[in-house]
Amino acid sequence: MDRTPDAIEVKIKEILNTEFGIDAEQITAEATMRDLGVDSMHVVYVMLDLEKALDVKIPLEELNLPKQVTVRAVAETIAQHLVAPK
Amino acid sequence: MKNARDVVITGMGVISPVGTSITGLLEYLETCRSGIRQWESHYLTRKFPAATIPQSFEADFKRIELPYLDRCAQIAILAARQAITDAGLDTFEHEGPRAGLYFGSARAGTASEERWFEELLLEHRQTAKPFAVFSIMHNAPAAHISIRHQILGPVMTHSSACTSSGCAIGDGYRQIRDGYVDVAIAGGAEAPITASVLGAWDGTRAIATIDPEDVGLSCRPFSNKRTGLVMGEGAAFIVMESRERAERRGARIHGRLAGYGVASDGYHIGSPKMTGQAEAMSLALADAGMAPDEIGYYNAHATATKGGDAIEAQAMRLAFGAAADRIPVSSTKSIHGHLLGAASVLELIISTLSIQHQMIPATLGLEDIDPECSLHHVPNTPLRGYPIRSAMSFSSGLGGTNTALIVAKDL
């Protein structure tokens, strides 16, 4: 599966919508996780789902995401930190 | 004992097998209608009688909140909100540490814990979902209520089996009485109707069999026909305040929490002892400054086990003396089952309603009274137009903790 920031952003939006019921229209690239009501545990859940979907390992401990992180920034950070497929 | 400050009840809320509002609960009590149904799980071959609430509460929450919220937390939040709204309150942020929350539960996030064990043992997952710890932990319901209503003083969770919410109410009552807090939300919640809990309890051989004619009659406290307890789910809360605070803000007062007694058996992990029970009752009477014959109604713990009901009847006789022959007694578990950690608070609310509505609830299914449980029973039909000024609600927990709470008409 495509592991570019664009593809990861699409997948993040899909997970936030299907798993947590966040309105798809609210989940723009520039929306912050906090604005969407997403906390650090939800982000961990998203990461675990992404690992499965992309067949990769995401080193959560290295991501160091800021509190006001946007959907796009999460996608870009993940794309930078992907390690070899499991 | 001299009470430093009067403690009054200004709010009540309930989500139970016999009504999901105080009005609904009152209707069940007045008609002596059972909330006991048949329950089964694909994990267990035996079918159980269980007092369940036949609805989901997930629609009351945002989907993004739900992974954190076990059913126990959901019903706790809803019942606490009812009680707080009933008291005409909402947020306690301006109270700072002068507002407290006192919660009781024997098992809390049981269904969430069972789900994680399914994932671990059946699906061979190595790591739980990130929400698992938060949905299982015992103090989660209390924490969710404190966050929602900004309760910033003590937020305490008691776990003493079937007396958990009795101890929680007693704790909050004493904290107000002795001046540590001015307002307290107190209660309990339990959502134990899961295969892991029912199967474990089945191991004690204390669970009732399904009544062959009417599943609603499967819990028969004090009866010769009793076969055991019926597990129930539910949540109930009260709001307590110092009298001066309640009167200052013009709050409606449901009743006065007049006395609390707690004493332990020090005897056996699973068998009760009469003297420990009687001690808790006597301590509550002394705390209230009441003589036994001033109690107008006794809401029994009686779960419908063979040994337990008879011991409680003896304990009541020991504590109340000759007055035990005159005080109407019922076990409302016959209609709402045993809510474990939420039992005490539900039964205290029922006792409060009995004073407010001059109605003594009945014990359903009590046609054939066990002579060893001889008391002044109210079988099958509630006593109406029966004015009383005070009531005792007694609870006894596995492990040996006993609590007695006395509620009185506020004069």
GROMACS .gro file of C-alpha atoms in nm:
model
  497
    1MET     CA    1   0.000   0.000   0.000
    2ASP     CA    2   0.102   0.360  -0.075
    3ARG     CA    3   0.297   0.502   0.220
    4THR     CA    4   0.322   0.864   0.108
    5PRO     CA    5   0.204   1.142   0.341
    6ASP     CA    6  -0.104   1.191   0.119
    7ALA     CA    7  -0.203   0.826   0.143
    8ILE     CA    8  -0.139   0.816   0.518
    9GLU     CA    9  -0.349   1.131   0.565
   10VAL     CA   10  -0.639   0.967   0.383
   11LYS     CA   11  -0.610   0.659   0.603
   12ILE     CA   12  -0.594   0.865   0.923
   13LYS     CA   13  -0.910   1.050   0.820
   14GLU     CA   14  -1.082   0.719   0.748
   15ILE     CA   15  -0.988   0.575   1.088
   16LEU     CA   16  -1.100   0.887   1.277
   17ASN     CA   17  -1.431   0.876   1.093
   18THR     CA   18  -1.508   0.506   1.110
   19GLU     CA   19  -1.367   0.422   1.452
   20PHE     CA   20  -1.453   0.737   1.646
   21GLY     CA   21  -1.746   0.878   1.452
   22ILE     CA   22  -1.586   1.214   1.381
   23ASP     CA   23  -1.768   1.393   1.101
   24ALA     CA   24  -1.561   1.349   0.782
   25GLU     CA   25  -1.609   1.716   0.687
   26GLN     CA   26  -1.445   1.824   1.013
   27ILE     CA   27  -1.133   1.619   0.949
   28THR     CA   28  -0.939   1.859   0.727
   29ALA     CA   29  -0.562   1.841   0.684
   30GLU     CA   30  -0.520   2.148   0.904
   31ALA     CA   31  -0.761   2.040   1.183
   32THR     CA   32  -0.573   1.976   1.505
   33MET     CA   33  -0.625   1.653   1.692
   34ARG     CA   34  -0.731   1.854   1.995
   35ASP     CA   35  -0.997   2.038   1.790
   36LEU     CA   36  -1.133   1.702   1.682
   37GLY     CA   37  -1.148   1.580   2.044
   38VAL     CA   38  -0.872   1.327   1.978
   39ASP     CA   39  -0.640   1.262   2.272
   40SER     CA   40  -0.309   1.079   2.297
   41MET     CA   41  -0.475   0.739   2.349
   42HIS     CA   42  -0.687   0.783   2.038
   43VAL     CA   43  -0.367   0.872   1.848
   44VAL     CA   44  -0.203   0.553   1.974
   45TYR     CA   45  -0.506   0.360   1.851
   46VAL     CA   46  -0.481   0.528   1.509
   47MET     CA   47  -0.113   0.436   1.492
   48LEU     CA   48  -0.184   0.070   1.571
   49ASP     CA   49  -0.451   0.064   1.300
   50LEU     CA   50  -0.212   0.228   1.053
   51GLU     CA   51   0.059  -0.024   1.128
   52LYS     CA   52  -0.180  -0.299   1.029
   53ALA     CA   53  -0.313  -0.120   0.723
   54LEU     CA   54   0.029  -0.018   0.589
   55ASP     CA   55   0.212  -0.326   0.709
   56VAL     CA   56   0.480  -0.115   0.876
   57LYS     CA   57   0.617  -0.048   1.221
   58ILE     CA   58   0.565   0.302   1.354
   59PRO     CA   59   0.812   0.384   1.634
   60LEU     CA   60   0.563   0.561   1.861
   61GLU     CA   61   0.824   0.657   2.115
   62GLU     CA   62   1.019   0.854   1.851
   63LEU     CA   63   0.731   1.053   1.709
   64ASN     CA   64   0.713   1.314   1.985
   65LEU     CA   65   0.399   1.475   1.846
   66PRO     CA   66   0.317   1.825   1.972
   67LYS     CA   67  -0.015   1.878   2.153
   68GLN     CA   68  -0.162   2.096   1.878
   69VAL     CA   69  -0.061   1.861   1.599
   70THR     CA   70  -0.265   1.870   1.279
   71VAL     CA   71  -0.386   1.571   1.083
   72ARG     CA   72  -0.140   1.660   0.805
   73ALA     CA   73   0.153   1.691   1.046
   74VAL     CA   74   0.076   1.348   1.192
   75ALA     CA   75   0.074   1.200   0.841
   76GLU     CA   76   0.404   1.366   0.750
   77THR     CA   77   0.572   1.264   1.076
   78ILE     CA   78   0.462   0.904   1.033
   79ALA     CA   79   0.586   0.898   0.673
   80GLN     CA   80   0.928   1.017   0.792
   81HIS     CA   81   0.953   0.757   1.066
   82LEU     CA   82   0.830   0.448   0.894
   83VAL     CA   83   1.063   0.158   0.938
   84ALA     CA   84   1.096  -0.158   0.735
   85PRO     CA   85   0.780  -0.364   0.689
   86LYS     CA   86   0.720  -0.612   0.968
   87MET     CA   87  -2.257   1.094   6.925
   88LYS     CA   88  -2.334   1.455   6.852
   89ASN     CA   89  -2.371   1.555   6.491
   90ALA     CA   90  -2.161   1.858   6.407
   91ARG     CA   91  -2.368   1.948   6.101
   92ASP     CA   92  -2.695   1.814   5.966
   93VAL     CA   93  -2.659   1.633   5.634
   94VAL     CA   94  -2.952   1.644   5.393
   95ILE     CA   95  -3.026   1.469   5.065
   96THR     CA   96  -3.109   1.713   4.786
   97GLY     CA   97  -3.071   1.500   4.475
   98MET     CA   98  -3.140   1.141   4.368
   99GLY     CA   99  -3.077   0.957   4.041
  100VAL     CA  100  -3.112   0.599   3.930
  101ILE     CA  101  -3.052   0.373   3.630
  102SER     CA  102  -3.174   0.031   3.732
  103PRO     CA  103  -3.360  -0.283   3.624
  104VAL     CA  104  -3.665  -0.130   3.793
  105GLY     CA  105  -3.667   0.211   3.632
  106THR     CA  106  -3.421   0.448   3.473
  107SER     CA  107  -3.553   0.749   3.663
  108ILE     CA  108  -3.679   0.811   4.016
  109THR     CA  109  -4.036   0.829   3.882
  110GLY     CA  110  -3.990   0.498   3.704
  111LEU     CA  111  -3.845   0.336   4.017
  112LEU     CA  112  -4.138   0.456   4.226
  113GLU     CA  113  -4.382   0.300   3.980
  114TYR     CA  114  -4.204  -0.036   4.003
  115LEU     CA  115  -4.214  -0.017   4.385
  116GLU     CA  116  -4.580   0.081   4.399
  117THR     CA  117  -4.680  -0.205   4.170
  118CYS     CA  118  -4.420  -0.447   4.312
  119ARG     CA  119  -4.315  -0.536   3.958
  120SER     CA  120  -4.002  -0.741   3.895
  121GLY     CA  121  -3.711  -0.639   3.673
  122ILE     CA  122  -3.568  -0.989   3.672
  123ARG     CA  123  -3.532  -1.156   3.333
  124GLN     CA  124  -3.363  -1.460   3.182
  125TRP     CA  125  -3.003  -1.406   3.071
  126GLU     CA  126  -2.770  -1.625   2.876
  127SER     CA  127  -2.424  -1.613   2.720
  128HIS     CA  128  -2.272  -1.821   2.443
  129TYR     CA  129  -1.989  -1.903   2.685
  130LEU     CA  130  -2.217  -2.071   2.942
  131THR     CA  131  -2.463  -2.354   2.904
  132ARG     CA  132  -2.663  -2.255   3.211
  133LYS     CA  133  -2.930  -1.988   3.176
  134PHE     CA  134  -2.945  -1.741   3.465
  135PRO     CA  135  -3.207  -1.516   3.618
  136ALA     CA  136  -3.059  -1.164   3.613
  137ALA     CA  137  -3.190  -0.816   3.683
  138THR     CA  138  -3.083  -0.641   3.366
  139ILE     CA  139  -3.159  -0.306   3.209
  140PRO     CA  140  -3.276  -0.405   2.863
  141GLN     CA  141  -3.123  -0.117   2.671
  142SER     CA  142  -2.792   0.022   2.552
  143PHE     CA  143  -2.677   0.363   2.676
  144GLU     CA  144  -2.414   0.419   2.408
  145ALA     CA  145  -2.631   0.672   2.224
  146ASP     CA  146  -2.601   0.899   2.529
  147PHE     CA  147  -2.230   0.943   2.462
  148LYS     CA  148  -2.010   1.061   2.175
  149ARG     CA  149  -1.851   0.775   1.987
  150ILE     CA  150  -1.508   0.916   2.057
  151GLU     CA  151  -1.577   0.882   2.432
  152LEU     CA  152  -1.708   0.527   2.418
  153PRO     CA  153  -1.378   0.335   2.404
  154TYR     CA  154  -1.307   0.472   2.753
  155LEU     CA  155  -1.651   0.396   2.893
  156ASP     CA  156  -1.741   0.054   3.024
  157ARG     CA  157  -2.116   0.004   3.067
  158CYS     CA  158  -2.057   0.054   3.440
  159ALA     CA  159  -1.910   0.400   3.379
  160GLN     CA  160  -2.190   0.488   3.136
  161ILE     CA  161  -2.470   0.417   3.382
  162ALA     CA  162  -2.272   0.579   3.665
  163ILE     CA  163  -2.235   0.901   3.467
  164LEU     CA  164  -2.605   0.903   3.375
  165ALA     CA  165  -2.731   0.829   3.727
  166ALA     CA  166  -2.498   1.087   3.881
  167ARG     CA  167  -2.613   1.345   3.627
  168GLN     CA  168  -2.976   1.272   3.718
  169ALA     CA  169  -2.900   1.324   4.088
  170ILE     CA  170  -2.701   1.643   4.029
  171THR     CA  171  -2.973   1.784   3.801
  172ASP     CA  172  -3.239   1.684   4.054
  173ALA     CA  173  -3.048   1.888   4.313
  174GLY     CA  174  -3.056   2.189   4.078
  175LEU     CA  175  -2.679   2.173   4.034
  176ASP     CA  176  -2.441   2.116   3.744
  177THR     CA  177  -2.076   2.210   3.784
  178PHE     CA  178  -1.892   2.225   4.115
  179GLU     CA  179  -1.589   2.416   3.987
  180HIS     CA  180  -1.655   2.709   4.220
  181GLU     CA  181  -1.661   2.478   4.522
  182GLY     CA  182  -1.294   2.386   4.479
  183PRO     CA  183  -1.197   2.111   4.726
  184ARG     CA  184  -1.521   2.161   4.925
  185ALA     CA  185  -1.712   1.928   4.688
  186GLY     CA  186  -1.648   1.554   4.704
  187LEU     CA  187  -1.745   1.240   4.517
  188TYR     CA  188  -1.780   0.906   4.696
  189PHE     CA  189  -1.827   0.606   4.473
  190GLY     CA  190  -1.869   0.236   4.540
  191SER     CA  191  -1.833  -0.063   4.311
  192ALA     CA  192  -1.743  -0.425   4.362
  193ARG     CA  193  -1.631  -0.493   4.005
  194ALA     CA  194  -1.649  -0.173   3.792
  195GLY     CA  195  -1.520  -0.238   3.435
  196THR     CA  196  -1.602  -0.608   3.417
  197ALA     CA  197  -1.716  -0.624   3.055
  198SER     CA  198  -1.407  -0.435   2.940
  199GLU     CA  199  -1.184  -0.668   3.136
  200GLU     CA  200  -1.360  -0.970   2.991
  201ARG     CA  201  -1.314  -0.829   2.640
  202TRP     CA  202  -0.939  -0.786   2.697
  203PHE     CA  203  -0.915  -1.144   2.823
  204GLU     CA  204  -1.093  -1.260   2.507
  205GLU     CA  205  -0.838  -1.073   2.298
  206LEU     CA  206  -0.547  -1.208   2.502
  207LEU     CA  207  -0.653  -1.569   2.544
  208LEU     CA  208  -0.874  -1.641   2.243
  209GLU     CA  209  -0.737  -1.403   1.979
  210HIS     CA  210  -0.377  -1.420   2.105
  211ARG     CA  211  -0.321  -1.044   2.100
  212GLN     CA  212  -0.005  -0.936   2.277
  213THR     CA  213  -0.110  -0.579   2.353
  214ALA     CA  214  -0.442  -0.434   2.461
  215LYS     CA  215  -0.608  -0.139   2.298
  216PRO     CA  216  -0.486   0.187   2.453
  217PHE     CA  217  -0.821   0.239   2.627
  218ALA     CA  218  -0.830  -0.095   2.810
  219VAL     CA  219  -0.668   0.015   3.136
  220PHE     CA  220  -0.892   0.320   3.160
  221SER     CA  221  -1.214   0.131   3.095
  222ILE     CA  222  -1.129  -0.149   3.340
  223MET     CA  223  -0.994   0.047   3.635
  224HIS     CA  224  -1.209   0.056   3.943
  225ASN     CA  225  -1.214   0.432   3.993
  226ALA     CA  226  -1.294   0.515   3.630
  227PRO     CA  227  -1.666   0.587   3.686
  228ALA     CA  228  -1.582   0.824   3.973
  229ALA     CA  229  -1.316   0.995   3.766
  230HIS     CA  230  -1.551   1.045   3.470
  231ILE     CA  231  -1.814   1.203   3.695
  232SER     CA  232  -1.560   1.431   3.860
  233ILE     CA  233  -1.428   1.545   3.522
  234ARG     CA  234  -1.772   1.611   3.382
  235HIS     CA  235  -1.900   1.801   3.686
  236GLN     CA  236  -1.569   1.949   3.802
  237ILE     CA  237  -1.573   1.788   4.146
  238LEU     CA  238  -1.234   1.899   4.275
  239GLY     CA  239  -1.224   1.776   4.637
  240PRO     CA  240  -1.196   1.412   4.742
  241VAL     CA  241  -1.289   1.171   4.462
  242MET     CA  242  -1.292   0.837   4.639
  243THR     CA  243  -1.374   0.481   4.533
  244HIS     CA  244  -1.481   0.225   4.791
  245SER     CA  245  -1.480  -0.146   4.727
  246SER     CA  246  -1.619  -0.365   5.002
  247ALA     CA  247  -1.832  -0.597   4.791
  248CYS     CA  248  -2.204  -0.551   4.858
  249THR     CA  249  -2.148  -0.259   5.098
  250SER     CA  250  -1.933  -0.053   4.859
  251SER     CA  251  -2.185   0.226   4.806
  252GLY     CA  252  -2.296   0.209   5.170
  253CYS     CA  253  -1.940   0.286   5.275
  254ALA     CA  254  -1.919   0.555   5.005
  255ILE     CA  255  -2.233   0.727   5.134
  256GLY     CA  256  -2.112   0.692   5.493
  257ASP     CA  257  -1.777   0.844   5.400
  258GLY     CA  258  -1.939   1.142   5.226
  259TYR     CA  259  -2.188   1.188   5.510
  260ARG     CA  260  -1.911   1.202   5.769
  261GLN     CA  261  -1.703   1.440   5.558
  262ILE     CA  262  -1.994   1.685   5.541
  263ARG     CA  263  -2.095   1.633   5.902
  264ASP     CA  264  -1.742   1.696   6.024
  265GLY     CA  265  -1.686   1.998   5.802
  266TYR     CA  266  -1.435   1.871   5.547
  267VAL     CA  267  -1.666   1.922   5.248
  268ASP     CA  268  -1.997   2.105   5.200
  269VAL     CA  269  -2.150   1.895   4.923
  270ALA     CA  270  -2.100   1.533   4.824
  271ILE     CA  271  -2.220   1.319   4.537
  272ALA     CA  272  -2.231   0.960   4.660
  273GLY     CA  273  -2.343   0.633   4.513
  274GLY     CA  274  -2.239   0.331   4.322
  275ALA     CA  275  -2.256   0.145   3.993
  276GLU     CA  276  -2.225  -0.212   3.881
  277ALA     CA  277  -2.252  -0.381   3.542
  278PRO     CA  278  -2.162  -0.741   3.628
  279ILE     CA  279  -2.393  -0.929   3.394
  280THR     CA  280  -2.111  -1.098   3.204
  281ALA     CA  281  -2.014  -1.462   3.156
  282SER     CA  282  -1.698  -1.418   3.363
  283VAL     CA  283  -1.884  -1.280   3.665
  284LEU     CA  284  -2.193  -1.503   3.647
  285GLY     CA  285  -1.975  -1.810   3.590
  286ALA     CA  286  -1.755  -1.717   3.886
  287TRP     CA  287  -2.055  -1.659   4.112
  288ASP     CA  288  -2.209  -1.983   3.992
  289GLY     CA  289  -1.904  -2.145   4.152
  290THR     CA  290  -2.025  -2.029   4.493
  291ARG     CA  291  -2.357  -2.211   4.436
  292ALA     CA  292  -2.528  -1.895   4.562
  293ILE     CA  293  -2.709  -1.798   4.239
  294ALA     CA  294  -3.085  -1.858   4.222
  295THR     CA  295  -3.242  -2.098   3.979
  296ILE     CA  296  -3.493  -1.962   3.730
  297ASP     CA  297  -3.845  -1.986   3.873
  298PRO     CA  298  -4.020  -2.241   3.648
  299GLU     CA  299  -4.344  -2.045   3.637
  300ASP     CA  300  -4.223  -1.685   3.625
  301VAL     CA  301  -3.861  -1.578   3.587
  302GLY     CA  302  -3.956  -1.249   3.757
  303LEU     CA  303  -4.012  -1.444   4.079
  304SER     CA  304  -3.669  -1.604   4.089
  305CYS     CA  305  -3.545  -1.398   4.385
  306ARG     CA  306  -3.745  -1.481   4.700
  307PRO     CA  307  -3.582  -1.333   5.011
  308PHE     CA  308  -3.700  -1.474   5.347
  309SER     CA  309  -3.909  -1.741   5.172
  310ASN     CA  310  -3.894  -2.114   5.224
  311LYS     CA  311  -3.878  -2.128   4.845
  312ARG     CA  312  -3.564  -1.915   4.814
  313THR     CA  313  -3.292  -2.066   4.599
  314GLY     CA  314  -3.027  -1.794   4.597
  315LEU     CA  315  -2.946  -1.444   4.483
  316VAL     CA  316  -3.015  -1.283   4.149
  317MET     CA  317  -2.737  -1.064   4.015
  318GLY     CA  318  -2.839  -0.718   3.901
  319GLU     CA  319  -2.689  -0.422   3.721
  320GLY     CA  320  -2.748  -0.055   3.779
  321ALA     CA  321  -2.627   0.274   3.918
  322ALA     CA  322  -2.768   0.515   4.171
  323PHE     CA  323  -2.646   0.837   4.328
  324ILE     CA  324  -2.753   1.092   4.584
  325VAL     CA  325  -2.644   1.449   4.642
  326MET     CA  326  -2.581   1.532   5.007
  327GLU     CA  327  -2.524   1.879   5.148
  328SER     CA  328  -2.488   2.045   5.479
  329ARG     CA  329  -2.823   2.178   5.586
  330GLU     CA  330  -2.703   2.537   5.591
  331ARG     CA  331  -2.580   2.514   5.233
  332ALA     CA  332  -2.903   2.350   5.113
  333GLU     CA  333  -3.121   2.605   5.289
  334ARG     CA  334  -2.909   2.898   5.175
  335ARG     CA  335  -2.962   2.807   4.811
  336GLY     CA  336  -3.326   2.709   4.861
  337ALA     CA  337  -3.276   2.346   4.763
  338ARG     CA  338  -3.558   2.092   4.791
  339ILE     CA  339  -3.472   1.847   5.067
  340HIS     CA  340  -3.567   1.482   5.009
  341GLY     CA  341  -3.466   1.371   5.356
  342ARG     CA  342  -3.200   1.391   5.621
  343LEU     CA  343  -2.923   1.135   5.640
  344ALA     CA  344  -2.953   1.082   6.011
  345GLY     CA  345  -2.715   0.800   6.092
  346TYR     CA  346  -2.446   0.570   5.965
  347GLY     CA  347  -2.295   0.260   6.118
  348VAL     CA  348  -2.018   0.038   5.988
  349ALA     CA  349  -1.883  -0.274   6.156
  350SER     CA  350  -1.710  -0.589   6.038
  351ASP     CA  351  -1.746  -0.957   6.113
  352GLY     CA  352  -1.381  -1.060   6.131
  353TYR     CA  353  -1.512  -1.408   6.073
  354HIS     CA  354  -1.518  -1.563   5.724
  355ILE     CA  355  -1.453  -1.449   5.368
  356GLY     CA  356  -1.789  -1.576   5.243
  357SER     CA  357  -2.017  -1.627   5.545
  358PRO     CA  358  -2.179  -1.346   5.743
  359LYS     CA  359  -2.189  -1.320   6.121
  360MET     CA  360  -2.487  -1.196   6.316
  361THR     CA  361  -2.294  -0.990   6.570
  362GLY     CA  362  -2.107  -0.783   6.310
  363GLN     CA  363  -2.435  -0.705   6.136
  364ALA     CA  364  -2.614  -0.612   6.458
  365GLU     CA  365  -2.321  -0.391   6.556
  366ALA     CA  366  -2.352  -0.187   6.236
  367MET     CA  367  -2.727  -0.143   6.297
  368SER     CA  368  -2.673  -0.039   6.660
  369LEU     CA  369  -2.399   0.206   6.563
  370ALA     CA  370  -2.628   0.370   6.307
  371LEU     CA  371  -2.906   0.404   6.565
  372ALA     CA  372  -2.662   0.556   6.814
  373ASP     CA  373  -2.523   0.792   6.549
  374ALA     CA  374  -2.878   0.908   6.471
  375GLY     CA  375  -2.963   0.935   6.841
  376MET     CA  376  -3.265   0.713   6.777
  377ALA     CA  377  -3.425   0.430   6.969
  378PRO     CA  378  -3.504   0.114   6.766
  379ASP     CA  379  -3.878   0.180   6.769
  380GLU     CA  380  -3.826   0.516   6.599
  381ILE     CA  381  -3.735   0.332   6.277
  382GLY     CA  382  -4.047   0.308   6.061
  383TYR     CA  383  -3.919   0.077   5.788
  384TYR     CA  384  -3.626  -0.161   5.755
  385ASN     CA  385  -3.496  -0.225   5.403
  386ALA     CA  386  -3.315  -0.556   5.436
  387HIS     CA  387  -2.999  -0.670   5.269
  388ALA     CA  388  -3.155  -1.019   5.231
  389THR     CA  389  -3.032  -1.157   4.900
  390ALA     CA  390  -3.236  -1.481   4.918
  391THR     CA  391  -2.951  -1.714   5.014
  392LYS     CA  392  -3.038  -1.989   5.262
  393GLY     CA  393  -2.791  -1.888   5.530
  394GLY     CA  394  -2.770  -1.513   5.480
  395ASP     CA  395  -3.137  -1.417   5.523
  396ALA     CA  396  -3.174  -1.606   5.850
  397ILE     CA  397  -2.859  -1.452   5.998
  398GLU     CA  398  -2.980  -1.101   5.906
  399ALA     CA  399  -3.317  -1.169   6.069
  400GLN     CA  400  -3.137  -1.274   6.389
  401ALA     CA  401  -2.909  -0.971   6.370
  402MET     CA  402  -3.205  -0.737   6.336
  403ARG     CA  403  -3.366  -0.895   6.641
  404LEU     CA  404  -3.043  -0.854   6.835
  405ALA     CA  405  -3.007  -0.486   6.743
  406PHE     CA  406  -3.375  -0.387   6.757
  407GLY     CA  407  -3.499  -0.606   7.041
  408ALA     CA  408  -3.878  -0.617   7.078
  409ALA     CA  409  -3.916  -0.339   6.817
  410ALA     CA  410  -3.819  -0.597   6.551
  411ASP     CA  411  -4.171  -0.740   6.580
  412ARG     CA  412  -4.330  -0.407   6.487
  413ILE     CA  413  -4.107  -0.256   6.216
  414PRO     CA  414  -4.215  -0.338   5.860
  415VAL     CA  415  -3.938  -0.525   5.677
  416SER     CA  416  -3.887  -0.593   5.309
  417SER     CA  417  -3.611  -0.692   5.073
  418THR     CA  418  -3.660  -0.505   4.747
  419LYS     CA  419  -3.392  -0.726   4.591
  420SER     CA  420  -3.690  -0.947   4.508
  421ILE     CA  421  -3.766  -0.704   4.223
  422HIS     CA  422  -3.432  -0.535   4.140
  423GLY     CA  423  -3.188  -0.816   4.217
  424HIS     CA  424  -2.855  -0.768   4.386
  425LEU     CA  425  -2.669  -0.467   4.249
  426LEU     CA  426  -2.356  -0.559   4.449
  427GLY     CA  427  -2.164  -0.234   4.495
  428ALA     CA  428  -2.465  -0.025   4.395
  429ALA     CA  429  -2.709  -0.211   4.623
  430SER     CA  430  -2.680   0.012   4.930
  431VAL     CA  431  -2.743   0.338   4.748
  432LEU     CA  432  -3.038   0.203   4.548
  433GLU     CA  433  -3.194   0.070   4.869
  434LEU     CA  434  -3.128   0.398   5.053
  435ILE     CA  435  -3.309   0.583   4.774
  436ILE     CA  436  -3.596   0.333   4.801
  437SER     CA  437  -3.606   0.395   5.176
  438THR     CA  438  -3.617   0.771   5.114
  439LEU     CA  439  -3.903   0.726   4.866
  440SER     CA  440  -4.091   0.515   5.120
  441ILE     CA  441  -4.084   0.811   5.362
  442GLN     CA  442  -4.173   1.065   5.095
  443HIS     CA  443  -4.463   0.865   4.955
  444GLN     CA  444  -4.589   0.695   5.273
  445MET     CA  445  -4.546   0.360   5.104
  446ILE     CA  446  -4.361   0.056   5.237
  447PRO     CA  447  -4.231  -0.153   4.947
  448ALA     CA  448  -4.300  -0.525   4.953
  449THR     CA  449  -4.093  -0.840   4.918
  450LEU     CA  450  -4.215  -1.007   4.601
  451GLY     CA  451  -4.270  -1.382   4.599
  452LEU     CA  452  -4.300  -1.412   4.976
  453GLU     CA  453  -4.599  -1.640   5.032
  454ASP     CA  454  -4.425  -1.894   5.247
  455ILE     CA  455  -4.210  -1.725   5.513
  456ASP     CA  456  -3.918  -1.923   5.653
  457PRO     CA  457  -3.972  -1.943   6.032
  458GLU     CA  458  -3.600  -1.877   6.076
  459CYS     CA  459  -3.653  -1.540   5.907
  460SER     CA  460  -3.953  -1.443   6.115
  461LEU     CA  461  -3.994  -1.063   6.121
  462HIS     CA  462  -4.274  -0.816   6.048
  463HIS     CA  463  -4.264  -0.884   5.674
  464VAL     CA  464  -4.445  -0.694   5.400
  465PRO     CA  465  -4.513  -0.969   5.145
  466ASN     CA  466  -4.610  -0.904   4.782
  467THR     CA  467  -4.824  -0.591   4.830
  468PRO     CA  468  -4.678  -0.258   4.939
  469LEU     CA  469  -4.831  -0.085   5.241
  470ARG     CA  470  -4.987   0.239   5.117
  471GLY     CA  471  -5.082   0.542   5.322
  472TYR     CA  472  -4.833   0.429   5.581
  473PRO     CA  473  -4.665   0.742   5.718
  474ILE     CA  474  -4.319   0.690   5.863
  475ARG     CA  475  -4.054   0.933   5.975
  476SER     CA  476  -3.738   0.728   5.930
  477ALA     CA  477  -3.602   0.415   5.769
  478MET     CA  478  -3.291   0.199   5.794
  479SER     CA  479  -3.122   0.047   5.494
  480PHE     CA  480  -2.882  -0.234   5.583
  481SER     CA  481  -2.614  -0.397   5.370
  482SER     CA  482  -2.374  -0.681   5.431
  483GLY     CA  483  -2.075  -0.753   5.210
  484LEU     CA  484  -1.875  -1.062   5.125
  485GLY     CA  485  -1.562  -1.033   5.332
  486GLY     CA  486  -1.756  -0.917   5.636
  487THR     CA  487  -1.816  -0.543   5.609
  488ASN     CA  488  -2.163  -0.431   5.725
  489THR     CA  489  -2.322  -0.090   5.683
  490ALA     CA  490  -2.646   0.062   5.808
  491LEU     CA  491  -2.779   0.397   5.688
  492ILE     CA  492  -3.071   0.581   5.846
  493VAL     CA  493  -3.270   0.834   5.647
  494ALA     CA  494  -3.525   1.054   5.822
  495LYS     CA  495  -3.804   1.283   5.715
  496ASP     CA  496  -3.675   1.638   5.728
  497LEU     CA  497  -3.891   1.830   5.968
   0.00000   0.00000   0.00000
